[in-house]
Amino acid sequence: MLHKLNQPQQAAVRHLDGPLLVLAGAGSGKTRVITQKIAYLIEQANYDARHIAAITFTNKAAREMQERVGHLMDPARLKGLTVSTFHSLGLQLVRAEHAALGYKPRFSILDSADAVKIISDILATTDKDEIRGAVSTISRLKNDFVSPDAALVNAQDDNELRFARVYRAYQDTLFAYQAVDFDDLIRLPVELFEREPDILTKWQLKLRYLLIDEYQDTNVCQYRLIKQLTGFHGKFTAVGDDDQSIYAWRGASVDNLRLLKEDFPSLEIIKLEQNYRSTSRILKAANTVIGNNPKLFEKKLWSELGIGDPISVVEMKDEEHEAEMVAMRLLAHKFENRTTFTDYAILYRGNHQARVLESHLRNHKIPYQISGGQSFFDKAEIKDVLGYLRLIANQNDDPAFIRAVTTPKRGVGNVTLEKLGGLAAERKVSLFEAVHLPSFETLVQAAQYEALQTFCGFINRIHSRASREPGGALLREMLTAIDFETWLYESDEPRPAETKWKNVLELVAWFDKRAEENGDTLIDMTQKIALITLLEGRSEDEVDAVRLSTLHASKGLEYGHVFLVGCEEGVLPHQASIDSGMVEEERRLMYVGITRAQRSLTITYCGKRKRAGEWSIVQPSRFLLELPQDEIRVSGRLAGERNVVVSRQEGKAKLANLLAGLGSKPEA
DNA sequence: TGGGAATTCGTTTTT
DNA sequence: CGAATTCCCA
């Protein structure tokens, strides 16, 4: 079964005795190694599938892995195999151990919007920078496994002390809501395992072999979890690539790669350097660019797929022209090479860059699909429905209460809610409970009191049925009862209302499907949903469409022909990263972008760009100068509106000159 | 209280 | 320039 693997891949699969780190370059077949290793563990090493866990970062990666293992061996022998994201594993742990953690079985999972709202309430401010700072500081503390108390004790200055207090208050609020946030899903199990060795032992016996995908993206907390679960045996395989570490801003610690060596002296390291994806020109470009970063492990990608086309670097006047050019070139290329739309991807640094591209693609009738950006579960109408479900599952969930009680409008507004909130805070109960307090009746007008009683009664009635009856049907009944469809059409134009209602129906259908497949009840589903960001079961790959994606969301994917747009100083590398000295991570982002391409790569940048309605002159990205200059073809206004091949002789200096001269050029 | 109108505000990336 | 929030009146 190992014959389809190259030497280092085979070695990685066979190594079972101790901890293993696989340094897998882009396109070097890391998923193949992980899936084959799962099969190997079961078929050759007599592991029971239920003792193996493969951990990924995205649901998509988990799904793909599950599917690929399924093709490799008899699904019957895979029964009980854990293939999940860090966060769903965390959810599984928190659910199983809710009692030891002091949580009700039906706690809520708050999304980041809820977290932001809670933190701005605590800060009592509307200052966006302040809120943003607090949110990221708290998240960073959590990811670094610092408890609120530790943060209070360790605070070095007034500012840190302030953040620590906000952190403390935030955590208390979450507990009062019986809610956890994303970071808690990892942090709480780690905390518990540290406190209760018996519980840890139980889970160590359950998960005896761990395979971790995208190891370079793990944060301090996640690393601790891995260390706890694998214990001193260190039975795990970590697969990662330091050059593709692009989530430091989210707490990912590349240092975990170094720590692995330190904490597990018997660590075996295997490098995968043969690339099965790209032409050697593309790999040369990737290697050269990333060569400008300091290295923890030396690594050089190579392939046997031929030289390939030169890399195009195109300068455009502004983003409109850039989008138009991409659309035109794409169509021409497709016609010439008889390819399909799915062979193309357009990659960019920030989500907002997609808008211009979208409109030009639409003009040319080019079908496209956007990955990244707003997910299905972030849409207002879906969050409305989920608000109801969260409240049904957990009546202490105040954010859900507010959302549900005001959507659709039922005669309860801000004034009433503020009174209710005041009473709830005073008595230290949830909003839902406060409605039933005798003193509440005297606080508000009869009509509002009546409306709230009716509302709570309604939620209670659904609640009593939610853990018994099938999800879809009950959800449908609830939507009818609250006249959700009517409300959508009343509060919007017919067309968007129709789209929204369709989305809701899709959610219902999804509940039906999950109930059928996994026997999940309405309650089960409600908890899991917060973790699902990508559309499941939607024909992502079936439709023939060009992919639009952020560089971040493109990691792990590959496309025949890639357009990498907006390669300008301030965009890629992003200004905030330049300012905070994080250019190395931006370079890795560039590296990720380049290595998505299999056969052709077109890089574009603009001379000027509209920012907040204002035009500003921009400079080409420094990364363009880092490309191997004899492998690229420069065209556009810069080269006098005609293609110019920059030869080896002309060299780097000439291109540097051309690029540098651009910014000082007078406007055409 | 709720919905439309005016005004302000601002752009990184996401489990 | 477009979105989201605040404002204001029925």
PDB file of C-alpha atoms in Angstrom, chain A residues 462-561:
ATOM      1  CA  ILE A 462     -40.350  24.617  21.832  1.00  0.00           C
ATOM      2  CA  HIS A 463     -37.626  23.886  24.363  1.00  0.00           C
ATOM      3  CA  SER A 464     -39.585  21.028  25.890  1.00  0.00           C
ATOM      4  CA  ARG A 465     -39.829  19.357  22.510  1.00  0.00           C
ATOM      5  CA  ALA A 466     -36.399  20.220  21.087  1.00  0.00           C
ATOM      6  CA  SER A 467     -34.461  17.266  22.408  1.00  0.00           C
ATOM      7  CA  ARG A 468     -37.066  14.751  21.256  1.00  0.00           C
ATOM      8  CA  GLU A 469     -38.422  15.768  17.892  1.00  0.00           C
ATOM      9  CA  PRO A 470     -36.508  15.843  14.602  1.00  0.00           C
ATOM     10  CA  GLY A 471     -34.812  19.182  14.027  1.00  0.00           C
ATOM     11  CA  GLY A 472     -36.070  20.213  10.605  1.00  0.00           C
ATOM     12  CA  ALA A 473     -39.756  19.746  11.240  1.00  0.00           C
ATOM     13  CA  LEU A 474     -39.709  21.556  14.560  1.00  0.00           C
ATOM     14  CA  LEU A 475     -37.687  24.391  13.086  1.00  0.00           C
ATOM     15  CA  ARG A 476     -40.199  24.733  10.256  1.00  0.00           C
ATOM     16  CA  GLU A 477     -43.042  24.864  12.735  1.00  0.00           C
ATOM     17  CA  MET A 478     -41.267  27.527  14.731  1.00  0.00           C
ATOM     18  CA  LEU A 479     -40.615  29.667  11.653  1.00  0.00           C
ATOM     19  CA  THR A 480     -44.299  29.504  10.782  1.00  0.00           C
ATOM     20  CA  ALA A 481     -45.282  30.454  14.310  1.00  0.00           C
ATOM     21  CA  ILE A 482     -43.136  33.582  14.261  1.00  0.00           C
ATOM     22  CA  ASP A 483     -44.150  34.405  10.677  1.00  0.00           C
ATOM     23  CA  PHE A 484     -40.538  34.675   9.682  1.00  0.00           C
ATOM     24  CA  GLU A 485     -41.129  34.546   5.948  1.00  0.00           C
ATOM     25  CA  THR A 486     -43.771  37.269   6.094  1.00  0.00           C
ATOM     26  CA  TRP A 487     -41.452  39.399   8.184  1.00  0.00           C
ATOM     27  CA  LEU A 488     -38.612  39.008   5.670  1.00  0.00           C
ATOM     28  CA  TYR A 489     -40.849  40.202   2.841  1.00  0.00           C
ATOM     29  CA  GLU A 490     -42.183  43.071   4.911  1.00  0.00           C
ATOM     30  CA  SER A 491     -38.784  44.347   5.876  1.00  0.00           C
ATOM     31  CA  ASP A 492     -37.096  44.094   2.499  1.00  0.00           C
ATOM     32  CA  GLU A 493     -37.577  44.365  -1.255  1.00  0.00           C
ATOM     33  CA  PRO A 494     -39.088  41.209  -2.781  1.00  0.00           C
ATOM     34  CA  ARG A 495     -35.863  40.085  -4.399  1.00  0.00           C
ATOM     35  CA  PRO A 496     -33.463  40.161  -1.473  1.00  0.00           C
ATOM     36  CA  ALA A 497     -36.256  38.862   0.743  1.00  0.00           C
ATOM     37  CA  GLU A 498     -36.626  35.869  -1.526  1.00  0.00           C
ATOM     38  CA  THR A 499     -32.895  35.172  -1.371  1.00  0.00           C
ATOM     39  CA  LYS A 500     -32.965  35.424   2.399  1.00  0.00           C
ATOM     40  CA  TRP A 501     -35.891  33.064   2.708  1.00  0.00           C
ATOM     41  CA  LYS A 502     -34.120  30.629   0.416  1.00  0.00           C
ATOM     42  CA  ASN A 503     -31.129  30.749   2.732  1.00  0.00           C
ATOM     43  CA  VAL A 504     -33.344  29.966   5.673  1.00  0.00           C
ATOM     44  CA  LEU A 505     -34.904  27.063   3.819  1.00  0.00           C
ATOM     45  CA  GLU A 506     -31.431  25.816   3.030  1.00  0.00           C
ATOM     46  CA  LEU A 507     -30.661  25.859   6.725  1.00  0.00           C
ATOM     47  CA  VAL A 508     -33.821  23.870   7.433  1.00  0.00           C
ATOM     48  CA  ALA A 509     -32.914  21.351   4.745  1.00  0.00           C
ATOM     49  CA  TRP A 510     -29.462  21.079   6.266  1.00  0.00           C
ATOM     50  CA  PHE A 511     -30.997  20.292   9.661  1.00  0.00           C
ATOM     51  CA  ASP A 512     -33.123  17.622   8.028  1.00  0.00           C
ATOM     52  CA  LYS A 513     -30.083  16.071   6.440  1.00  0.00           C
ATOM     53  CA  ARG A 514     -28.023  16.065   9.609  1.00  0.00           C
ATOM     54  CA  ALA A 515     -30.896  14.632  11.615  1.00  0.00           C
ATOM     55  CA  GLU A 516     -31.154  11.817   9.128  1.00  0.00           C
ATOM     56  CA  GLU A 517     -27.424  11.100   8.912  1.00  0.00           C
ATOM     57  CA  ASN A 518     -26.251  11.567  12.486  1.00  0.00           C
ATOM     58  CA  GLY A 519     -29.496  11.482  14.411  1.00  0.00           C
ATOM     59  CA  ASP A 520     -28.686  14.974  15.681  1.00  0.00           C
ATOM     60  CA  THR A 521     -31.528  16.682  17.484  1.00  0.00           C
ATOM     61  CA  LEU A 522     -32.280  20.370  17.229  1.00  0.00           C
ATOM     62  CA  ILE A 523     -30.217  20.902  20.364  1.00  0.00           C
ATOM     63  CA  ASP A 524     -27.196  18.922  19.164  1.00  0.00           C
ATOM     64  CA  MET A 525     -27.125  20.892  15.954  1.00  0.00           C
ATOM     65  CA  THR A 526     -27.370  24.245  17.625  1.00  0.00           C
ATOM     66  CA  GLN A 527     -24.085  23.783  19.456  1.00  0.00           C
ATOM     67  CA  LYS A 528     -22.166  22.505  16.497  1.00  0.00           C
ATOM     68  CA  ILE A 529     -23.278  25.204  14.136  1.00  0.00           C
ATOM     69  CA  ALA A 530     -21.129  27.924  15.652  1.00  0.00           C
ATOM     70  CA  LEU A 531     -18.065  26.025  14.515  1.00  0.00           C
ATOM     71  CA  ILE A 532     -19.100  25.576  10.950  1.00  0.00           C
ATOM     72  CA  THR A 533     -17.967  28.347   8.724  1.00  0.00           C
ATOM     73  CA  LEU A 534     -18.000  26.851   5.298  1.00  0.00           C
ATOM     74  CA  LEU A 535     -21.013  25.630   3.469  1.00  0.00           C
ATOM     75  CA  GLU A 536     -21.306  21.918   3.738  1.00  0.00           C
ATOM     76  CA  GLY A 537     -22.819  19.750   1.120  1.00  0.00           C
ATOM     77  CA  ARG A 538     -22.973  22.595  -1.343  1.00  0.00           C
ATOM     78  CA  SER A 539     -21.698  21.757  -4.805  1.00  0.00           C
ATOM     79  CA  GLU A 540     -18.508  23.752  -4.410  1.00  0.00           C
ATOM     80  CA  ASP A 541     -16.528  21.813  -6.939  1.00  0.00           C
ATOM     81  CA  GLU A 542     -19.350  20.863  -9.221  1.00  0.00           C
ATOM     82  CA  VAL A 543     -20.042  24.250 -10.728  1.00  0.00           C
ATOM     83  CA  ASP A 544     -17.623  25.504 -13.337  1.00  0.00           C
ATOM     84  CA  ALA A 545     -16.593  28.809 -11.822  1.00  0.00           C
ATOM     85  CA  VAL A 546     -13.507  30.904 -11.257  1.00  0.00           C
ATOM     86  CA  ARG A 547     -12.375  30.974  -7.630  1.00  0.00           C
ATOM     87  CA  LEU A 548     -12.044  34.276  -5.845  1.00  0.00           C
ATOM     88  CA  SER A 549     -10.242  33.946  -2.561  1.00  0.00           C
ATOM     89  CA  THR A 550      -8.144  35.723   0.016  1.00  0.00           C
ATOM     90  CA  LEU A 551      -4.595  34.471   0.267  1.00  0.00           C
ATOM     91  CA  HIS A 552      -5.372  33.185   3.739  1.00  0.00           C
ATOM     92  CA  ALA A 553      -8.362  31.175   2.580  1.00  0.00           C
ATOM     93  CA  SER A 554      -6.409  29.783  -0.375  1.00  0.00           C
ATOM     94  CA  LYS A 555      -3.909  27.898   1.747  1.00  0.00           C
ATOM     95  CA  GLY A 556      -4.017  24.193   1.020  1.00  0.00           C
ATOM     96  CA  LEU A 557      -5.714  24.645  -2.335  1.00  0.00           C
ATOM     97  CA  GLU A 558      -4.285  24.522  -5.851  1.00  0.00           C
ATOM     98  CA  TYR A 559      -5.278  25.939  -9.222  1.00  0.00           C
ATOM     99  CA  GLY A 560      -4.003  25.504 -12.736  1.00  0.00           C
ATOM    100  CA  HIS A 561      -3.749  29.213 -13.368  1.00  0.00           C
TER     101      HIS A 561
END
